[in-house]
Coordinates of C-alpha atoms in Angstrom, one line a residue:
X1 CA 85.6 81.5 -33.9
X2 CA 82.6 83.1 -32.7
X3 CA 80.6 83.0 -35.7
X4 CA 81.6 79.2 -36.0
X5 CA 80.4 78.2 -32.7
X6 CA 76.6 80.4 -33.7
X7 CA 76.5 77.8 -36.5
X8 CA 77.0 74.6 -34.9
X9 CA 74.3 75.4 -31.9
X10 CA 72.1 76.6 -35.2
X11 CA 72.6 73.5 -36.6
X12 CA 72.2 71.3 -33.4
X13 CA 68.7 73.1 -32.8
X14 CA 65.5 72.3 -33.9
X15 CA 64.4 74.0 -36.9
X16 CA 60.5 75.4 -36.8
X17 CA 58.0 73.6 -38.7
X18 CA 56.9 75.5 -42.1
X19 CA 53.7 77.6 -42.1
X20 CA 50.6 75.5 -43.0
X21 CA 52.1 72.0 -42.4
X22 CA 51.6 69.5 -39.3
X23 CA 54.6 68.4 -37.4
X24 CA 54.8 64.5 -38.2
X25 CA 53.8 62.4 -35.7
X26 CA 53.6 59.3 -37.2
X27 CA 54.7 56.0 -35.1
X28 CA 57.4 53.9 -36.2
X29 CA 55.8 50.4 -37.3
X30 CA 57.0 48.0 -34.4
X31 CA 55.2 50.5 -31.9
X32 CA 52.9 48.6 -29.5
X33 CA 49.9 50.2 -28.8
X34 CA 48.2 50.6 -25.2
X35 CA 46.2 52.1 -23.1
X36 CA 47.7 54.8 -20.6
X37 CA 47.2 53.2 -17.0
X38 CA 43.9 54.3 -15.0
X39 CA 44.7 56.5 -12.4
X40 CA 44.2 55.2 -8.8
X41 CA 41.4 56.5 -7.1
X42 CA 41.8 57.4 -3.3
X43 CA 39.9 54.2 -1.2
X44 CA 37.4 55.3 1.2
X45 CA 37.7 55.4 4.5
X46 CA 37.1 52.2 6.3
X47 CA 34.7 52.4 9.1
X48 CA 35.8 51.1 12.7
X49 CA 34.4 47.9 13.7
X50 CA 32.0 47.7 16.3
X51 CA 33.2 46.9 19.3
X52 CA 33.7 43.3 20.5
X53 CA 30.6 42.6 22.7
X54 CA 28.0 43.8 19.7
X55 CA 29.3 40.8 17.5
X56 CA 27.2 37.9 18.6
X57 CA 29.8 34.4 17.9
X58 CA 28.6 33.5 14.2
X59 CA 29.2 28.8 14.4
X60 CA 31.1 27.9 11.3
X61 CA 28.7 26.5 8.8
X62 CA 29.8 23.6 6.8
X63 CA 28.9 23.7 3.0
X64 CA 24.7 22.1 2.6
X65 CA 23.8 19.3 0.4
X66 CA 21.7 19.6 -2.6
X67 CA 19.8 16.9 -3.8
X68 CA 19.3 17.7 -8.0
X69 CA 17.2 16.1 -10.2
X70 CA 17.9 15.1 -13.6
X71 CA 15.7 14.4 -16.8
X72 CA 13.2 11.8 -15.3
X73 CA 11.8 10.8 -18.6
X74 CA 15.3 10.0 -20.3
X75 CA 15.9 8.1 -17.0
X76 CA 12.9 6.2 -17.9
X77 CA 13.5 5.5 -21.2
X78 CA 17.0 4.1 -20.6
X79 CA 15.7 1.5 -17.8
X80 CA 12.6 0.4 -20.5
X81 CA 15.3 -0.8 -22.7
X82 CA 15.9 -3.2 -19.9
X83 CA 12.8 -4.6 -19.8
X84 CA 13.1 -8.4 -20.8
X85 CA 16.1 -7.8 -22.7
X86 CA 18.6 -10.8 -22.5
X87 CA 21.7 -8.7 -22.7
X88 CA 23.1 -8.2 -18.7
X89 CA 19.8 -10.5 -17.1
X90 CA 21.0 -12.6 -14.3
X91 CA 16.9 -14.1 -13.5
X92 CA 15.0 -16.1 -16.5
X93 CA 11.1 -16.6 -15.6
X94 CA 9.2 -19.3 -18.0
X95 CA 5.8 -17.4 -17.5
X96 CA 2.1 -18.9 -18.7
X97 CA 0.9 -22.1 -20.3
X98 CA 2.8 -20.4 -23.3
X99 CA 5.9 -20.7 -21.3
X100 CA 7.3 -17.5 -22.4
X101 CA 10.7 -16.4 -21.3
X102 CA 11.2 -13.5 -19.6
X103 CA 14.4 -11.6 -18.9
X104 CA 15.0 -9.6 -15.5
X105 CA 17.5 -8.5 -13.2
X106 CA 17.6 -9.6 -9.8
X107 CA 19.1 -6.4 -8.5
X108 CA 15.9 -4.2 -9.7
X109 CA 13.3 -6.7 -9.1
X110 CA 14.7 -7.1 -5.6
X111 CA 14.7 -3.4 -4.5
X112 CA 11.6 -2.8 -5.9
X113 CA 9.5 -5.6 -4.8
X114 CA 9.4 -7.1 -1.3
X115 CA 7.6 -10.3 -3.4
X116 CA 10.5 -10.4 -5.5
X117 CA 13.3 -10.2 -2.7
X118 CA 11.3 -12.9 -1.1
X119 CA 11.5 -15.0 -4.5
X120 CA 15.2 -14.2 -5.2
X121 CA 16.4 -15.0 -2.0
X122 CA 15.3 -18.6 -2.5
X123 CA 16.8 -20.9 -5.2
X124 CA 14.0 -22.2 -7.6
X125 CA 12.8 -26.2 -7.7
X126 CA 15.1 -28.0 -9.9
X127 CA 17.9 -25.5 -9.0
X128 CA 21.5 -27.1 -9.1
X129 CA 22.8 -24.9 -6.7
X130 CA 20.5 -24.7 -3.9
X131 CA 23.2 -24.4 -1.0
X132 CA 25.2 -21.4 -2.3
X133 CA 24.9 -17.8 -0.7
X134 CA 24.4 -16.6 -4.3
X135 CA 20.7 -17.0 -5.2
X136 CA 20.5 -19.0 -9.2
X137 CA 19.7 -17.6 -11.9
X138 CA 16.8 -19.7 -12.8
X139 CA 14.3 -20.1 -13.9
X140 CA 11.4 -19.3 -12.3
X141 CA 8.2 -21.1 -13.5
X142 CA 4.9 -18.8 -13.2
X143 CA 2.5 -21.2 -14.9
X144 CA -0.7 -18.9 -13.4
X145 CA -0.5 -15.5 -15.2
X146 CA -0.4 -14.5 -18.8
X147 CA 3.1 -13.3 -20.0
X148 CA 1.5 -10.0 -21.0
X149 CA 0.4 -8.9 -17.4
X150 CA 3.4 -10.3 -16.2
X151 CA 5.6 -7.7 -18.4
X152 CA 3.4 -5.5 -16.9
X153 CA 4.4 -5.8 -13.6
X154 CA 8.0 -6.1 -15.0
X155 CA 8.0 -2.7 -17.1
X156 CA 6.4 -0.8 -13.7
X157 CA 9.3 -2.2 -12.0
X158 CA 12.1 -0.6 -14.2
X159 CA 10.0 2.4 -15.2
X160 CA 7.4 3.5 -12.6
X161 CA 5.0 3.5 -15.3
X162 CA 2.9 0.6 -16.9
X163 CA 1.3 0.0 -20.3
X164 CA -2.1 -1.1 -20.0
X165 CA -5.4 -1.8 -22.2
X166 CA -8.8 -3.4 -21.4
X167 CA -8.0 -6.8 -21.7
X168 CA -4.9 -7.0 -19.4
X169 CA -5.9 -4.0 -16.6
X170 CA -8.2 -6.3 -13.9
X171 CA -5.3 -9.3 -14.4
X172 CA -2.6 -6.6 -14.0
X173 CA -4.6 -5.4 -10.9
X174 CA -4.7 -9.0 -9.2
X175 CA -1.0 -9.1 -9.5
X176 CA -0.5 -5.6 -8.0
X177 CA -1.9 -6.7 -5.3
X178 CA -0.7 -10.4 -5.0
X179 CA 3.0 -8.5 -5.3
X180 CA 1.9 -5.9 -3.0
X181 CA 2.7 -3.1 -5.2
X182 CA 0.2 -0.4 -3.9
X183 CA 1.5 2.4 -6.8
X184 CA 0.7 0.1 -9.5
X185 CA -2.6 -0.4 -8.4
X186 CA -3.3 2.9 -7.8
X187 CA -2.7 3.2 -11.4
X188 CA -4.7 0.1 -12.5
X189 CA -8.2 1.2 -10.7
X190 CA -7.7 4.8 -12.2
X191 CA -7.5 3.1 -15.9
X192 CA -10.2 0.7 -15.3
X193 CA -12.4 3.5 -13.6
X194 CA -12.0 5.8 -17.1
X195 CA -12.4 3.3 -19.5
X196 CA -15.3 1.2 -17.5
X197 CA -18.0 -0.8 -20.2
X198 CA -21.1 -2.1 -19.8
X199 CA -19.4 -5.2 -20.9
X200 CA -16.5 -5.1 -17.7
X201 CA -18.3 -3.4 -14.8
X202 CA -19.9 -6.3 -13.6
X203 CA -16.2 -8.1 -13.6
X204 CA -14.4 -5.1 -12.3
X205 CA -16.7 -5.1 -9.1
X206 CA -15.7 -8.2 -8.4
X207 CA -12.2 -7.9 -8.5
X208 CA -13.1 -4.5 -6.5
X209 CA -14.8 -6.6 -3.9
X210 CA -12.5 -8.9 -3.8
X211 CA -9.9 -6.7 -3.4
X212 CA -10.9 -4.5 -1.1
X213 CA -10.9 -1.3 -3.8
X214 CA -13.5 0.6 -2.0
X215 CA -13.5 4.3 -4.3
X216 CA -13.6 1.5 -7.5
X217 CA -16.4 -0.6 -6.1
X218 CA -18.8 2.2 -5.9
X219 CA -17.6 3.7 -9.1
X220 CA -19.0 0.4 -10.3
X221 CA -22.0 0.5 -8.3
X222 CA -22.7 4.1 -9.8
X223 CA -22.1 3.2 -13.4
X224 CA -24.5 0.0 -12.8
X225 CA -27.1 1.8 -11.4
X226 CA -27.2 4.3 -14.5
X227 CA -27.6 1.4 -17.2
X228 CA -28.7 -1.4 -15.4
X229 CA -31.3 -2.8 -18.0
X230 CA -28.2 -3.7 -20.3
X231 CA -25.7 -5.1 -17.3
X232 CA -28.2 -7.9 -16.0
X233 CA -27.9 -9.0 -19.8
X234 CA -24.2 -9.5 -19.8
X235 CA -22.0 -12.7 -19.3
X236 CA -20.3 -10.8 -16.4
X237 CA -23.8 -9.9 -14.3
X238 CA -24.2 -14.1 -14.7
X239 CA -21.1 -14.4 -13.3
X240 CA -21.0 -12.6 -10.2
X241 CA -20.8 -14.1 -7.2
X242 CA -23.6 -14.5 -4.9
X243 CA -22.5 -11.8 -1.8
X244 CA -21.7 -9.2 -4.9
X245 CA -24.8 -10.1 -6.4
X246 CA -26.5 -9.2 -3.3
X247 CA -24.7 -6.0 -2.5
X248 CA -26.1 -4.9 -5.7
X249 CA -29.7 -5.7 -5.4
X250 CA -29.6 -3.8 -2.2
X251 CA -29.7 -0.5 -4.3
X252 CA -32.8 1.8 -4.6
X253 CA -31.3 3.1 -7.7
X254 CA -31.2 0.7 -10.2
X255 CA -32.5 1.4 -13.3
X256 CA -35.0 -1.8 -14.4
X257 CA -38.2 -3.3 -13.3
X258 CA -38.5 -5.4 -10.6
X259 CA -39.5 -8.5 -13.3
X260 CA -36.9 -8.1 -15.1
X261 CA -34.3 -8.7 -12.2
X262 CA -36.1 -11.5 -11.3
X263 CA -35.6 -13.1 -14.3
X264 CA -31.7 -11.8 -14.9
X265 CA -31.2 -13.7 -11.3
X266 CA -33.2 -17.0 -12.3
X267 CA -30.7 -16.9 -15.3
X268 CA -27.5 -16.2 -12.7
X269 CA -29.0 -18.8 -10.2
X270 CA -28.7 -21.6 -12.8
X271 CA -25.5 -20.5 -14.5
X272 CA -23.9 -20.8 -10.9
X273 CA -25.8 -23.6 -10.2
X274 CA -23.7 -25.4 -13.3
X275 CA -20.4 -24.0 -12.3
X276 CA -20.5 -24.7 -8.4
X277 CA -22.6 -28.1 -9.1
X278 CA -25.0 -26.9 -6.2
X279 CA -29.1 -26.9 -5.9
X280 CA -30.7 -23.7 -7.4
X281 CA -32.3 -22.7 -4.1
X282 CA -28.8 -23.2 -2.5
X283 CA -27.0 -21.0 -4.8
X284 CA -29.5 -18.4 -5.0
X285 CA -30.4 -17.8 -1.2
X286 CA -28.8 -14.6 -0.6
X287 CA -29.7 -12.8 -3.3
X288 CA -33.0 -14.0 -3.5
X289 CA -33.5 -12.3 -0.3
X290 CA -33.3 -8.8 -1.9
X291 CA -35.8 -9.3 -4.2
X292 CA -38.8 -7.0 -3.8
X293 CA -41.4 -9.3 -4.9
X294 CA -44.6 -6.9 -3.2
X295 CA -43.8 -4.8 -6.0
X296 CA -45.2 -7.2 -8.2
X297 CA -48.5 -7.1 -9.5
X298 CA -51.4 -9.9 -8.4
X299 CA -51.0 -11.0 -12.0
X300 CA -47.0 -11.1 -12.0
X301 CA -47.0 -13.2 -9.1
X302 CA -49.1 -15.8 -10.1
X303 CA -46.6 -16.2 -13.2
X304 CA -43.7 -16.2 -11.1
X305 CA -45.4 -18.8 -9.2
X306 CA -45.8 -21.1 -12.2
X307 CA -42.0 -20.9 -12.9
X308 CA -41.5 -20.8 -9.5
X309 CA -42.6 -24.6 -9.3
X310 CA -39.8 -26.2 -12.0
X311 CA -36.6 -24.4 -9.4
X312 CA -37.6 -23.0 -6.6
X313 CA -35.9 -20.3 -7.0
X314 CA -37.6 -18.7 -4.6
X315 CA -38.4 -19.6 -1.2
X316 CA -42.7 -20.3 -1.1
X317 CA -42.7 -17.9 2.1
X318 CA -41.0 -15.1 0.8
X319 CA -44.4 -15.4 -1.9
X320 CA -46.2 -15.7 0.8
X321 CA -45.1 -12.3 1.7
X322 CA -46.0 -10.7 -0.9
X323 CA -49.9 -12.1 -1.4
X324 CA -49.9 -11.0 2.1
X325 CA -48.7 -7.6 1.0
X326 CA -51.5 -7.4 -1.4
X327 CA -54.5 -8.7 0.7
X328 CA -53.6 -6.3 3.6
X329 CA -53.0 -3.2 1.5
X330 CA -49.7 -2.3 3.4
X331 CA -46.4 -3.6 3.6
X332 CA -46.9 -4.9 6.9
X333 CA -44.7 -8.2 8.3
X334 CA -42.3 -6.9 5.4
X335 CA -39.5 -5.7 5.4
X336 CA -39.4 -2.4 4.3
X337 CA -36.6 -2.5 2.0
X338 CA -38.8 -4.8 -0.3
X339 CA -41.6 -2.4 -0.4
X340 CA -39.6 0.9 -1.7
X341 CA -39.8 1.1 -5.6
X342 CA -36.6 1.3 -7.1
X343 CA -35.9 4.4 -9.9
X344 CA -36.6 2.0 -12.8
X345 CA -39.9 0.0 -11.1
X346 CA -42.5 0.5 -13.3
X347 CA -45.7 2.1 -11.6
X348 CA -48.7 -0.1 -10.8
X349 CA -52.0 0.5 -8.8
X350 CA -51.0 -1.6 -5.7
X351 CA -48.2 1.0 -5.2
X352 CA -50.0 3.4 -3.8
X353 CA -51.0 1.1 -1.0
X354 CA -47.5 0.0 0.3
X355 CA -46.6 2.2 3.2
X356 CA -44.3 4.8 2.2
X357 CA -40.7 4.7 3.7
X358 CA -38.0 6.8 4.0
X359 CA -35.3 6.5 1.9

């Protein structure tokens, strides 16, 4: 009985593992894998809170707007395929002699331009419904401008940009300013200032005069004043109007000889005498005035007094003037403005007797 018992708990008990071999440990194949859990660190002691009078009463702040800007230049893009395209318009215009349609919509032309809103809110001549609260569609008839400036205008509208080249940029300009859009002619002067020609300063001072452009005007002035010689010779010098004309002649810095601006304003005096269908004299009298004929010498003036006789370009007492200039051997009873050579007068003996003034 004893020994029988000894061999049942021998048999129940583990056996030892042999010498020189591992126990097996060895997972069954549906064991799962995983981490042991981390063990819990002890928090730190929280710190008593100050007592109640220390914390000032903090007002509850709502959540701030932001304003974010996208991609301005996709923006762009996407509104230039707007421009005059017939798909969604709900305004036609019929624009130049070519009578051109062009496509638009009122919305955008509206909030953009107070000309436009003006326009819109009105129902055209011819309209069929010129009693409904909904403005027609059209069209508009704008006989005046070309249908390439008028794009223009149209394409700074959508895009807040504007394609221009030196054939369009002074008529673009005019319509800036007849639609009162200030940005767009901020944009025309700069173009016309960077790409100014002999061939368009005299024109783009006008339309500087005319519309009040002061910075562009004297740009003008400036780039006349450095090539002058070759600007009295164009079709725009001949076409200036007389207070321009003036305003230019009044510079000390004008790079050609006294006889040679007499003659370039002979050949403006009867060019304007043609297109107004006035006298000679009558068209020429202001800027006659700022001629500096005591420049001249004894010899110059007796030819300018032979030519003198077939216009009278000139008035006879403002030749008078400048005999008197030369018997008295001083610009006296002149003004002095008329005696002060300019940078381009050519020197001549009587010079030296004129008397000096300041410039």
């Amino acid at each position: 009985m004893g020994r029988a018992v000894r061999r049942s708990l021998l048999a129940s008990s583990p056996r030892p593992a042999r010498a020189g071999r591992p126990p097996d440990r060895s997972l069954p194949p549906s064991a799962i894998l995983q981490l042991p859990p981390a063990i819990p660190r002890p928090a730190p002691a929280a710190r008593p809170p100050p007592p109640a009078a220390a914390l000032p009463e903090q007002p509850m702040a709502g959540p701030s707007p932001a304003r974010l800007q996208g991609d301005v230049a996709a923006f762009s893009a996407a509104l230039r395929t707007l421009v005059n395209n017939p798909q969604f318009s709900d305004v036609l215009f019929v624009v130049g002699q070519e009578q051109q349609k062009v496509f638009a919509h009122r919305c955008v032309l509206a909030c953009r331009c107070q000309a436009f809103r003006g326009m819109l809110s009105q129902a055209p001549v011819g309209s069929q419904d010129s009693s409904s609260s909904t403005p027609t569609q059209g069209p508009y008839v704008l006989g005046n401008v070309q249908p390439e400036v008028f794009l223009a205008v149209i394409e700074f509208l959508y895009t807040n940009s504007v394609t221009l080249n030196s054939h369009i940029a002074l008529e673009v300009l005019t319509s800036s300013v007849e639609y009162g859009l200030q940005d767009l002619c901020k944009l025309c002067v700069k173009f016309i200032k960077d790409t100014l020609s002999v061939e368009q300063v005299c024109e783009a001072l006008q339309a500087a005069v005319t519309y009040g452009q002061v910075d562009l005007q004297q740009h003008c002035l400036d780039f006349i004043e450095g090539c002058t010689a070759a600007v009295v010779r164009t079709q725009g010098f001949r076409e200036l109007s007389d207070v321009v004309l003036a305003q230019v002649l009044r510079s000390d810095r004008l790079a050609v000889d006294e006889l040679e601006l007499v003659q370039a304003v002979r050949e403006w005096a009867h060019v304007s005498s043609a297109v107004l269908e006035r006298p000679v004299p009558e068209v020429a009298a202001l800027p006659v005035r700022e001629l500096r004929l005591p420049l001249l010498a004894p010899s110059e003036l007796v030819t300018l007094e032979s030519c003198n006789q077939q216009d009278l370009l000139i008035p006879v007492e403002n030749i008078a003037a400048a005999w008197r200039a030369h018997a008295l051997r001083r610009g006296s009873g002149v003004p002095s403005r008329l005696c002060r050579p300019r940078r381009g007068t050519r020197p001549r003996d009587h010079h030296r007797h004129l008397e000096p003034h300041a410039k």
